[in-house]
N, CA, C, O and CB atoms as a CASP TS submission, in Angstrom:
PFRMAT TS
TARGET T0000
AUTHOR 0000-0000-0000
METHOD Language model
MODEL 1
PARENT N/A
ATOM      1  N   MET     1     122.568 129.020  84.268  1.00  0.00           N
ATOM      2  CA  MET     1     122.531 130.428  83.945  1.00  0.00           C
ATOM      3  C   MET     1     123.119 131.199  85.122  1.00  0.00           C
ATOM      4  O   MET     1     122.719 131.005  86.270  1.00  0.00           O
ATOM      5  CB  MET     1     121.081 130.896  83.625  1.00  0.00           C
ATOM      6  N   ASN     2     124.047 132.050  84.829  1.00  0.00           N
ATOM      7  CA  ASN     2     124.732 132.844  85.853  1.00  0.00           C
ATOM      8  C   ASN     2     123.995 134.169  86.043  1.00  0.00           C
ATOM      9  O   ASN     2     124.259 135.135  85.327  1.00  0.00           O
ATOM     10  CB  ASN     2     126.223 133.093  85.463  1.00  0.00           C
ATOM     11  N   VAL     3     123.076 134.213  87.003  1.00  0.00           N
ATOM     12  CA  VAL     3     122.253 135.398  87.238  1.00  0.00           C
ATOM     13  C   VAL     3     122.696 136.070  88.528  1.00  0.00           C
ATOM     14  O   VAL     3     122.950 135.416  89.540  1.00  0.00           O
ATOM     15  CB  VAL     3     120.748 135.029  87.302  1.00  0.00           C
ATOM     16  N   GLN     4     122.782 137.399  88.464  1.00  0.00           N
ATOM     17  CA  GLN     4     123.100 138.178  89.661  1.00  0.00           C
ATOM     18  C   GLN     4     121.961 139.160  89.889  1.00  0.00           C
ATOM     19  O   GLN     4     121.449 139.767  88.948  1.00  0.00           O
ATOM     20  CB  GLN     4     124.479 138.927  89.517  1.00  0.00           C
ATOM     21  N   PHE     5     121.572 139.308  91.145  1.00  0.00           N
ATOM     22  CA  PHE     5     120.502 140.226  91.502  1.00  0.00           C
ATOM     23  C   PHE     5     121.099 141.482  92.109  1.00  0.00           C
ATOM     24  O   PHE     5     122.036 141.410  92.903  1.00  0.00           O
ATOM     25  CB  PHE     5     119.508 139.566  92.477  1.00  0.00           C
ATOM     26  N   VAL     6     120.560 142.624  91.740  1.00  0.00           N
ATOM     27  CA  VAL     6     121.015 143.908  92.258  1.00  0.00           C
ATOM     28  C   VAL     6     119.910 144.431  93.163  1.00  0.00           C
ATOM     29  O   VAL     6     118.740 144.453  92.782  1.00  0.00           O
ATOM     30  CB  VAL     6     121.351 144.927  91.099  1.00  0.00           C
ATOM     31  N   SER     7     120.290 144.854  94.363  1.00  0.00           N
ATOM     32  CA  SER     7     119.286 145.373  95.293  1.00  0.00           C
ATOM     33  C   SER     7     119.664 146.780  95.751  1.00  0.00           C
ATOM     34  O   SER     7     120.824 147.187  95.699  1.00  0.00           O
ATOM     35  CB  SER     7     119.136 144.435  96.511  1.00  0.00           C
ATOM     36  N   ASN     8     118.643 147.505  96.200  1.00  0.00           N
ATOM     37  CA  ASN     8     118.885 148.864  96.687  1.00  0.00           C
ATOM     38  C   ASN     8     119.293 148.824  98.160  1.00  0.00           C
ATOM     39  O   ASN     8     119.461 147.744  98.728  1.00  0.00           O
ATOM     40  CB  ASN     8     117.624 149.751  96.495  1.00  0.00           C
ATOM     41  N   SER     9     119.450 149.983  98.773  1.00  0.00           N
ATOM     42  CA  SER     9     119.914 150.053 100.159  1.00  0.00           C
ATOM     43  C   SER     9     118.928 149.437 101.139  1.00  0.00           C
ATOM     44  O   SER     9     119.305 149.110 102.264  1.00  0.00           O
ATOM     45  CB  SER     9     120.173 151.487 100.542  1.00  0.00           C
ATOM     46  N   LYS    10     117.673 149.272 100.735  1.00  0.00           N
ATOM     47  CA  LYS    10     116.662 148.649 101.609  1.00  0.00           C
ATOM     48  C   LYS    10     116.564 147.141 101.377  1.00  0.00           C
ATOM     49  O   LYS    10     115.760 146.466 102.020  1.00  0.00           O
ATOM     50  CB  LYS    10     115.287 149.297 101.378  1.00  0.00           C
ATOM     51  N   GLY    11     117.371 146.616 100.472  1.00  0.00           N
ATOM     52  CA  GLY    11     117.375 145.185 100.203  1.00  0.00           C
ATOM     53  C   GLY    11     116.379 144.746  99.145  1.00  0.00           C
ATOM     54  O   GLY    11     116.251 143.551  98.876  1.00  0.00           O
ATOM     55  N   LYS    12     115.672 145.694  98.540  1.00  0.00           N
ATOM     56  CA  LYS    12     114.704 145.352  97.508  1.00  0.00           C
ATOM     57  C   LYS    12     115.441 145.104  96.190  1.00  0.00           C
ATOM     58  O   LYS    12     116.247 145.926  95.754  1.00  0.00           O
ATOM     59  CB  LYS    12     113.641 146.479  97.347  1.00  0.00           C
ATOM     60  N   VAL    13     115.155 143.965  95.568  1.00  0.00           N
ATOM     61  CA  VAL    13     115.783 143.636  94.289  1.00  0.00           C
ATOM     62  C   VAL    13     115.249 144.606  93.237  1.00  0.00           C
ATOM     63  O   VAL    13     114.039 144.738  93.056  1.00  0.00           O
ATOM     64  CB  VAL    13     115.504 142.141  93.880  1.00  0.00           C
ATOM     65  N   THR    14     116.168 145.280  92.548  1.00  0.00           N
ATOM     66  CA  THR    14     115.790 146.287  91.562  1.00  0.00           C
ATOM     67  C   THR    14     116.229 145.942  90.137  1.00  0.00           C
ATOM     68  O   THR    14     115.772 146.563  89.178  1.00  0.00           O
ATOM     69  CB  THR    14     116.372 147.612  91.954  1.00  0.00           C
ATOM     70  N   ALA    15     117.108 144.961  90.003  1.00  0.00           N
ATOM     71  CA  ALA    15     117.598 144.596  88.678  1.00  0.00           C
ATOM     72  C   ALA    15     118.182 143.196  88.700  1.00  0.00           C
ATOM     73  O   ALA    15     118.448 142.621  89.756  1.00  0.00           O
ATOM     74  CB  ALA    15     118.646 145.603  88.188  1.00  0.00           C
ATOM     75  N   VAL    16     118.372 142.666  87.499  1.00  0.00           N
ATOM     76  CA  VAL    16     118.986 141.351  87.320  1.00  0.00           C
ATOM     77  C   VAL    16     120.087 141.509  86.283  1.00  0.00           C
ATOM     78  O   VAL    16     119.907 142.186  85.271  1.00  0.00           O
ATOM     79  CB  VAL    16     117.929 140.263  86.878  1.00  0.00           C
ATOM     80  N   GLN    17     121.209 140.891  86.537  1.00  0.00           N
ATOM     81  CA  GLN    17     122.316 140.913  85.573  1.00  0.00           C
ATOM     82  C   GLN    17     122.623 139.486  85.151  1.00  0.00           C
ATOM     83  O   GLN    17     122.588 138.558  85.959  1.00  0.00           O
ATOM     84  CB  GLN    17     123.586 141.596  86.178  1.00  0.00           C
ATOM     85  N   LEU    18     122.925 139.332  83.864  1.00  0.00           N
ATOM     86  CA  LEU    18     123.389 138.049  83.378  1.00  0.00           C
ATOM     87  C   LEU    18     124.362 138.308  82.239  1.00  0.00           C
ATOM     88  O   LEU    18     124.327 139.369  81.616  1.00  0.00           O
ATOM     89  CB  LEU    18     122.203 137.147  82.919  1.00  0.00           C
ATOM     90  N   PRO    19     125.226 137.344  81.967  1.00  0.00           N
ATOM     91  CA  PRO    19     126.205 137.525  80.892  1.00  0.00           C
ATOM     92  C   PRO    19     125.526 137.803  79.548  1.00  0.00           C
ATOM     93  O   PRO    19     124.426 137.317  79.286  1.00  0.00           O
ATOM     94  CB  PRO    19     127.096 136.286  80.777  1.00  0.00           C
ATOM     95  N   LEU    20     126.189 138.582  78.709  1.00  0.00           N
ATOM     96  CA  LEU    20     125.630 139.000  77.423  1.00  0.00           C
ATOM     97  C   LEU    20     125.216 137.806  76.569  1.00  0.00           C
ATOM     98  O   LEU    20     124.137 137.827  75.977  1.00  0.00           O
ATOM     99  CB  LEU    20     126.639 139.851  76.665  1.00  0.00           C
ATOM    100  N   LYS    21     126.039 136.778  76.491  1.00  0.00           N
ATOM    101  CA  LYS    21     125.685 135.599  75.675  1.00  0.00           C
ATOM    102  C   LYS    21     124.392 134.962  76.166  1.00  0.00           C
ATOM    103  O   LYS    21     123.564 134.526  75.365  1.00  0.00           O
ATOM    104  CB  LYS    21     126.823 134.557  75.703  1.00  0.00           C
ATOM    105  N   GLU    22     124.220 134.908  77.479  1.00  0.00           N
ATOM    106  CA  GLU    22     122.986 134.335  78.033  1.00  0.00           C
ATOM    107  C   GLU    22     121.799 135.234  77.724  1.00  0.00           C
ATOM    108  O   GLU    22     120.717 134.736  77.414  1.00  0.00           O
ATOM    109  CB  GLU    22     123.113 134.128  79.558  1.00  0.00           C
ATOM    110  N   TRP    23     121.980 136.553  77.801  1.00  0.00           N
ATOM    111  CA  TRP    23     120.907 137.486  77.472  1.00  0.00           C
ATOM    112  C   TRP    23     120.509 137.342  76.005  1.00  0.00           C
ATOM    113  O   TRP    23     119.323 137.375  75.677  1.00  0.00           O
ATOM    114  CB  TRP    23     121.338 138.936  77.771  1.00  0.00           C
ATOM    115  N   GLN    24     121.488 137.183  75.128  1.00  0.00           N
ATOM    116  CA  GLN    24     121.198 137.017  73.705  1.00  0.00           C
ATOM    117  C   GLN    24     120.406 135.740  73.457  1.00  0.00           C
ATOM    118  O   GLN    24     119.538 135.706  72.584  1.00  0.00           O
ATOM    119  CB  GLN    24     122.497 136.998  72.893  1.00  0.00           C
ATOM    120  N   GLU    25     120.698 134.695  74.215  1.00  0.00           N
ATOM    121  CA  GLU    25     119.937 133.450  74.091  1.00  0.00           C
ATOM    122  C   GLU    25     118.497 133.658  74.576  1.00  0.00           C
ATOM    123  O   GLU    25     117.558 133.153  73.962  1.00  0.00           O
ATOM    124  CB  GLU    25     120.621 132.313  74.896  1.00  0.00           C
ATOM    125  N   VAL    26     118.325 134.391  75.664  1.00  0.00           N
ATOM    126  CA  VAL    26     116.980 134.704  76.162  1.00  0.00           C
ATOM    127  C   VAL    26     116.216 135.489  75.098  1.00  0.00           C
ATOM    128  O   VAL    26     115.056 135.187  74.820  1.00  0.00           O
ATOM    129  CB  VAL    26     117.050 135.513  77.496  1.00  0.00           C
ATOM    130  N   GLU    27     116.857 136.491  74.504  1.00  0.00           N
ATOM    131  CA  GLU    27     116.213 137.281  73.451  1.00  0.00           C
ATOM    132  C   GLU    27     115.815 136.412  72.268  1.00  0.00           C
ATOM    133  O   GLU    27     114.723 136.567  71.722  1.00  0.00           O
ATOM    134  CB  GLU    27     117.140 138.400  72.984  1.00  0.00           C
ATOM    135  N   ARG    28     116.698 135.496  71.870  1.00  0.00           N
ATOM    136  CA  ARG    28     116.401 134.603  70.745  1.00  0.00           C
ATOM    137  C   ARG    28     115.182 133.734  71.049  1.00  0.00           C
ATOM    138  O   ARG    28     114.320 133.540  70.191  1.00  0.00           O
ATOM    139  CB  ARG    28     117.620 133.715  70.426  1.00  0.00           C
ATOM    140  N   LYS    29     115.116 133.218  72.262  1.00  0.00           N
ATOM    141  CA  LYS    29     113.975 132.375  72.646  1.00  0.00           C
ATOM    142  C   LYS    29     112.690 133.180  72.722  1.00  0.00           C
ATOM    143  O   LYS    29     111.629 132.693  72.332  1.00  0.00           O
ATOM    144  CB  LYS    29     114.239 131.698  73.989  1.00  0.00           C
ATOM    145  N   LEU    30     112.773 134.415  73.223  1.00  0.00           N
ATOM    146  CA  LEU    30     111.585 135.270  73.275  1.00  0.00           C
ATOM    147  C   LEU    30     111.079 135.595  71.874  1.00  0.00           C
ATOM    148  O   LEU    30     109.873 135.613  71.631  1.00  0.00           O
ATOM    149  CB  LEU    30     111.892 136.566  74.034  1.00  0.00           C
ATOM    150  N   GLU    31     111.997 135.848  70.966  1.00  0.00           N
ATOM    151  CA  GLU    31     111.627 136.125  69.580  1.00  0.00           C
ATOM    152  C   GLU    31     110.910 134.925  68.968  1.00  0.00           C
ATOM    153  O   GLU    31     109.891 135.081  68.295  1.00  0.00           O
ATOM    154  CB  GLU    31     112.874 136.485  68.748  1.00  0.00           C
ATOM    155  N   ALA    32     111.440 133.737  69.201  1.00  0.00           N
ATOM    156  CA  ALA    32     110.824 132.518  68.674  1.00  0.00           C
ATOM    157  C   ALA    32     109.448 132.302  69.302  1.00  0.00           C
ATOM    158  O   ALA    32     108.504 131.910  68.616  1.00  0.00           O
ATOM    159  CB  ALA    32     111.730 131.295  68.936  1.00  0.00           C
ATOM    160  N   PHE    33     109.336 132.559  70.604  1.00  0.00           N
ATOM    161  CA  PHE    33     108.051 132.415  71.293  1.00  0.00           C
ATOM    162  C   PHE    33     107.031 133.394  70.717  1.00  0.00           C
ATOM    163  O   PHE    33     105.888 133.017  70.457  1.00  0.00           O
ATOM    164  CB  PHE    33     108.218 132.646  72.814  1.00  0.00           C
ATOM    165  N   ASN    34     107.436 134.643  70.516  1.00  0.00           N
ATOM    166  CA  ASN    34     106.525 135.655  69.977  1.00  0.00           C
ATOM    167  C   ASN    34     106.084 135.301  68.560  1.00  0.00           C
ATOM    168  O   ASN    34     104.928 135.516  68.194  1.00  0.00           O
ATOM    169  CB  ASN    34     107.192 137.034  69.989  1.00  0.00           C
ATOM    170  N   MET    35     107.004 134.761  67.764  1.00  0.00           N
ATOM    171  CA  MET    35     106.656 134.359  66.409  1.00  0.00           C
ATOM    172  C   MET    35     105.653 133.207  66.443  1.00  0.00           C
ATOM    173  O   MET    35     104.687 133.200  65.680  1.00  0.00           O
ATOM    174  CB  MET    35     107.919 133.954  65.622  1.00  0.00           C
ATOM    175  N   ALA    36     105.878 132.244  67.317  1.00  0.00           N
ATOM    176  CA  ALA    36     104.958 131.112  67.432  1.00  0.00           C
ATOM    177  C   ALA    36     103.578 131.583  67.892  1.00  0.00           C
ATOM    178  O   ALA    36     102.558 131.097  67.403  1.00  0.00           O
ATOM    179  CB  ALA    36     105.518 130.060  68.411  1.00  0.00           C
ATOM    180  N   ALA    37     103.549 132.529  68.830  1.00  0.00           N
ATOM    181  CA  ALA    37     102.275 133.057  69.316  1.00  0.00           C
ATOM    182  C   ALA    37     101.534 133.788  68.198  1.00  0.00           C
ATOM    183  O   ALA    37     100.311 133.691  68.097  1.00  0.00           O
ATOM    184  CB  ALA    37     102.503 134.002  70.512  1.00  0.00           C
ATOM    185  N   SER    38     102.265 134.513  67.366  1.00  0.00           N
ATOM    186  CA  SER    38     101.660 135.227  66.244  1.00  0.00           C
ATOM    187  C   SER    38     101.084 134.254  65.227  1.00  0.00           C
ATOM    188  O   SER    38      99.984 134.462  64.716  1.00  0.00           O
ATOM    189  CB  SER    38     102.687 136.141  65.573  1.00  0.00           C
ATOM    190  N   ILE    39     101.818 133.202  64.938  1.00  0.00           N
ATOM    191  CA  ILE    39     101.335 132.178  64.001  1.00  0.00           C
ATOM    192  C   ILE    39     100.088 131.510  64.547  1.00  0.00           C
ATOM    193  O   ILE    39      99.124 131.291  63.813  1.00  0.00           O
ATOM    194  CB  ILE    39     102.427 131.123  63.729  1.00  0.00           C
ATOM    195  N   LYS    40     100.100 131.187  65.827  1.00  0.00           N
ATOM    196  CA  LYS    40      98.939 130.551  66.459  1.00  0.00           C
ATOM    197  C   LYS    40      97.723 131.469  66.387  1.00  0.00           C
ATOM    198  O   LYS    40      96.615 131.020  66.092  1.00  0.00           O
ATOM    199  CB  LYS    40      99.249 130.190  67.928  1.00  0.00           C
ATOM    200  N   SER    41      97.930 132.744  66.656  1.00  0.00           N
ATOM    201  CA  SER    41      96.842 133.715  66.599  1.00  0.00           C
ATOM    202  C   SER    41      96.265 133.800  65.186  1.00  0.00           C
ATOM    203  O   SER    41      95.047 133.841  65.008  1.00  0.00           O
ATOM    204  CB  SER    41      97.332 135.099  67.058  1.00  0.00           C
ATOM    205  N   GLY    42      97.140 133.826  64.189  1.00  0.00           N
ATOM    206  CA  GLY    42      96.686 133.862  62.806  1.00  0.00           C
ATOM    207  C   GLY    42      95.913 132.609  62.428  1.00  0.00           C
ATOM    208  O   GLY    42      94.909 132.679  61.718  1.00  0.00           O
ATOM    209  N   PHE    43      96.382 131.472  62.902  1.00  0.00           N
ATOM    210  CA  PHE    43      95.695 130.210  62.630  1.00  0.00           C
ATOM    211  C   PHE    43      94.305 130.217  63.257  1.00  0.00           C
ATOM    212  O   PHE    43      93.335 129.797  62.625  1.00  0.00           O
ATOM    213  CB  PHE    43      96.515 129.018  63.162  1.00  0.00           C
ATOM    214  N   GLU    44      94.205 130.693  64.500  1.00  0.00           N
ATOM    215  CA  GLU    44      92.910 130.751  65.180  1.00  0.00           C
ATOM    216  C   GLU    44      91.963 131.715  64.471  1.00  0.00           C
ATOM    217  O   GLU    44      90.761 131.467  64.380  1.00  0.00           O
ATOM    218  CB  GLU    44      93.093 131.172  66.645  1.00  0.00           C
ATOM    219  N   GLU    45      92.526 132.827  63.967  1.00  0.00           N
ATOM    220  CA  GLU    45      91.712 133.790  63.219  1.00  0.00           C
ATOM    221  C   GLU    45      91.177 133.147  61.938  1.00  0.00           C
ATOM    222  O   GLU    45      90.015 133.349  61.585  1.00  0.00           O
ATOM    223  CB  GLU    45      92.538 135.059  62.882  1.00  0.00           C
ATOM    224  N   MET    46      92.007 132.380  61.245  1.00  0.00           N
ATOM    225  CA  MET    46      91.560 131.691  60.034  1.00  0.00           C
ATOM    226  C   MET    46      90.445 130.689  60.342  1.00  0.00           C
ATOM    227  O   MET    46      89.497 130.552  59.569  1.00  0.00           O
ATOM    228  CB  MET    46      92.741 130.975  59.365  1.00  0.00           C
ATOM    229  N   GLN    47      90.562 129.997  61.466  1.00  0.00           N
ATOM    230  CA  GLN    47      89.514 129.056  61.847  1.00  0.00           C
ATOM    231  C   GLN    47      88.194 129.789  62.086  1.00  0.00           C
ATOM    232  O   GLN    47      87.131 129.303  61.702  1.00  0.00           O
ATOM    233  CB  GLN    47      89.927 128.272  63.106  1.00  0.00           C
ATOM    234  N   GLN    48      88.267 130.961  62.722  1.00  0.00           N
ATOM    235  CA  GLN    48      87.060 131.754  62.967  1.00  0.00           C
ATOM    236  C   GLN    48      86.443 132.230  61.653  1.00  0.00           C
ATOM    237  O   GLN    48      85.220 132.250  61.511  1.00  0.00           O
ATOM    238  CB  GLN    48      87.383 132.960  63.867  1.00  0.00           C
ATOM    239  N   ILE    49      87.277 132.608  60.704  1.00  0.00           N
ATOM    240  CA  ILE    49      86.785 133.046  59.396  1.00  0.00           C
ATOM    241  C   ILE    49      86.101 131.880  58.689  1.00  0.00           C
ATOM    242  O   ILE    49      85.028 132.050  58.110  1.00  0.00           O
ATOM    243  CB  ILE    49      87.944 133.606  58.527  1.00  0.00           C
ATOM    244  N   GLU    50      86.712 130.703  58.733  1.00  0.00           N
ATOM    245  CA  GLU    50      86.133 129.525  58.085  1.00  0.00           C
ATOM    246  C   GLU    50      84.797 129.135  58.703  1.00  0.00           C
ATOM    247  O   GLU    50      83.909 128.642  58.009  1.00  0.00           O
ATOM    248  CB  GLU    50      87.098 128.353  58.169  1.00  0.00           C
ATOM    249  N   LYS    51      84.652 129.357  60.015  1.00  0.00           N
ATOM    250  CA  LYS    51      83.400 129.029  60.709  1.00  0.00           C
ATOM    251  C   LYS    51      82.351 130.125  60.537  1.00  0.00           C
ATOM    252  O   LYS    51      81.203 129.954  60.947  1.00  0.00           O
ATOM    253  CB  LYS    51      83.667 128.800  62.197  1.00  0.00           C
ATOM    254  N   GLY    52      82.737 131.248  59.934  1.00  0.00           N
ATOM    255  CA  GLY    52      81.809 132.354  59.758  1.00  0.00           C
ATOM    256  C   GLY    52      81.677 133.226  60.997  1.00  0.00           C
ATOM    257  O   GLY    52      80.781 134.065  61.074  1.00  0.00           O
ATOM    258  N   GLU    53      82.562 133.034  61.964  1.00  0.00           N
ATOM    259  CA  GLU    53      82.517 133.809  63.206  1.00  0.00           C
ATOM    260  C   GLU    53      83.214 135.154  63.073  1.00  0.00           C
ATOM    261  O   GLU    53      83.044 136.038  63.913  1.00  0.00           O
ATOM    262  CB  GLU    53      83.147 133.021  64.333  1.00  0.00           C
ATOM    263  N   LEU    54      84.002 135.302  62.010  1.00  0.00           N
ATOM    264  CA  LEU    54      84.792 136.507  61.803  1.00  0.00           C
ATOM    265  C   LEU    54      84.796 136.831  60.320  1.00  0.00           C
ATOM    266  O   LEU    54      84.895 135.936  59.481  1.00  0.00           O
ATOM    267  CB  LEU    54      86.241 136.334  62.339  1.00  0.00           C
ATOM    268  N   LYS    55      84.687 138.112  60.000  1.00  0.00           N
ATOM    269  CA  LYS    55      84.686 138.539  58.603  1.00  0.00           C
ATOM    270  C   LYS    55      86.122 138.585  58.097  1.00  0.00           C
ATOM    271  O   LYS    55      87.013 139.110  58.765  1.00  0.00           O
ATOM    272  CB  LYS    55      83.999 139.925  58.441  1.00  0.00           C
ATOM    273  N   ALA    56      86.330 138.036  56.921  1.00  0.00           N
ATOM    274  CA  ALA    56      87.658 138.072  56.298  1.00  0.00           C
ATOM    275  C   ALA    56      87.979 139.512  55.889  1.00  0.00           C
ATOM    276  O   ALA    56      87.084 140.283  55.543  1.00  0.00           O
ATOM    277  CB  ALA    56      87.726 137.114  55.057  1.00  0.00           C
ATOM    278  N   LYS    57      89.263 139.860  55.935  1.00  0.00           N
ATOM    279  CA  LYS    57      89.702 141.192  55.551  1.00  0.00           C
ATOM    280  C   LYS    57      90.155 141.183  54.098  1.00  0.00           C
ATOM    281  O   LYS    57      90.646 140.176  53.588  1.00  0.00           O
ATOM    282  CB  LYS    57      90.835 141.685  56.472  1.00  0.00           C
ATOM    283  N   THR    58      89.981 142.316  53.451  1.00  0.00           N
ATOM    284  CA  THR    58      90.520 142.457  52.105  1.00  0.00           C
ATOM    285  C   THR    58      92.018 142.718  52.229  1.00  0.00           C
ATOM    286  O   THR    58      92.512 143.050  53.306  1.00  0.00           O
ATOM    287  CB  THR    58      89.801 143.609  51.315  1.00  0.00           C
ATOM    288  N   LEU    59      92.725 142.568  51.134  1.00  0.00           N
ATOM    289  CA  LEU    59      94.163 142.846  51.125  1.00  0.00           C
ATOM    290  C   LEU    59      94.410 144.306  51.521  1.00  0.00           C
ATOM    291  O   LEU    59      95.348 144.604  52.260  1.00  0.00           O
ATOM    292  CB  LEU    59      94.775 142.548  49.723  1.00  0.00           C
ATOM    293  N   GLU    60      93.572 145.200  51.028  1.00  0.00           N
ATOM    294  CA  GLU    60      93.719 146.623  51.347  1.00  0.00           C
ATOM    295  C   GLU    60      93.561 146.857  52.856  1.00  0.00           C
ATOM    296  O   GLU    60      94.338 147.609  53.444  1.00  0.00           O
ATOM    297  CB  GLU    60      92.680 147.463  50.560  1.00  0.00           C
ATOM    298  N   GLU    61      92.572 146.228  53.483  1.00  0.00           N
ATOM    299  CA  GLU    61      92.373 146.363  54.931  1.00  0.00           C
ATOM    300  C   GLU    61      93.573 145.812  55.701  1.00  0.00           C
ATOM    301  O   GLU    61      94.035 146.400  56.679  1.00  0.00           O
ATOM    302  CB  GLU    61      91.085 145.635  55.367  1.00  0.00           C
ATOM    303  N   PHE    62      94.060 144.670  55.230  1.00  0.00           N
ATOM    304  CA  PHE    62      95.213 144.041  55.885  1.00  0.00           C
ATOM    305  C   PHE    62      96.439 144.948  55.816  1.00  0.00           C
ATOM    306  O   PHE    62      97.114 145.159  56.824  1.00  0.00           O
ATOM    307  CB  PHE    62      95.527 142.678  55.236  1.00  0.00           C
ATOM    308  N   LEU    63      96.727 145.483  54.635  1.00  0.00           N
ATOM    309  CA  LEU    63      97.886 146.340  54.451  1.00  0.00           C
ATOM    310  C   LEU    63      97.743 147.648  55.227  1.00  0.00           C
ATOM    311  O   LEU    63      98.739 148.204  55.690  1.00  0.00           O
ATOM    312  CB  LEU    63      98.094 146.629  52.973  1.00  0.00           C
ATOM    313  N   HIS    64      96.532 148.134  55.370  1.00  0.00           N
ATOM    314  CA  HIS    64      96.304 149.370  56.132  1.00  0.00           C
ATOM    315  C   HIS    64      96.637 149.177  57.616  1.00  0.00           C
ATOM    316  O   HIS    64      97.035 150.126  58.291  1.00  0.00           O
ATOM    317  CB  HIS    64      94.840 149.833  55.978  1.00  0.00           C
ATOM    318  N   GLU    65      96.475 147.960  58.118  1.00  0.00           N
ATOM    319  CA  GLU    65      96.788 147.673  59.517  1.00  0.00           C
ATOM    320  C   GLU    65      98.290 147.709  59.800  1.00  0.00           C
ATOM    321  O   GLU    65      98.707 147.954  60.932  1.00  0.00           O
ATOM    322  CB  GLU    65      96.231 146.319  59.901  1.00  0.00           C
ATOM    323  N   LEU    66      99.092 147.466  58.774  1.00  0.00           N
ATOM    324  CA  LEU    66     100.541 147.459  58.955  1.00  0.00           C
ATOM    325  C   LEU    66     101.006 148.855  59.092  1.00  0.00           C
ATOM    326  O   LEU    66     102.202 149.094  59.256  1.00  0.00           O
ATOM    327  CB  LEU    66     101.260 146.768  57.803  1.00  0.00           C
TER
END
């Protein structure tokens, strides 16, 4: 990965630059990671509902959250 660091006049790093194609790949991986985390969270919530640790939501409650 071709990363460049940008620093201010005091030498403090203030930004990072990378080629657009590499940034798009980072974004794609972050999106996939976030989706996997959401699925995992939903799965854990279902397990809690099955164990009686969490009350199931109605469809109306679920849609209201969106």
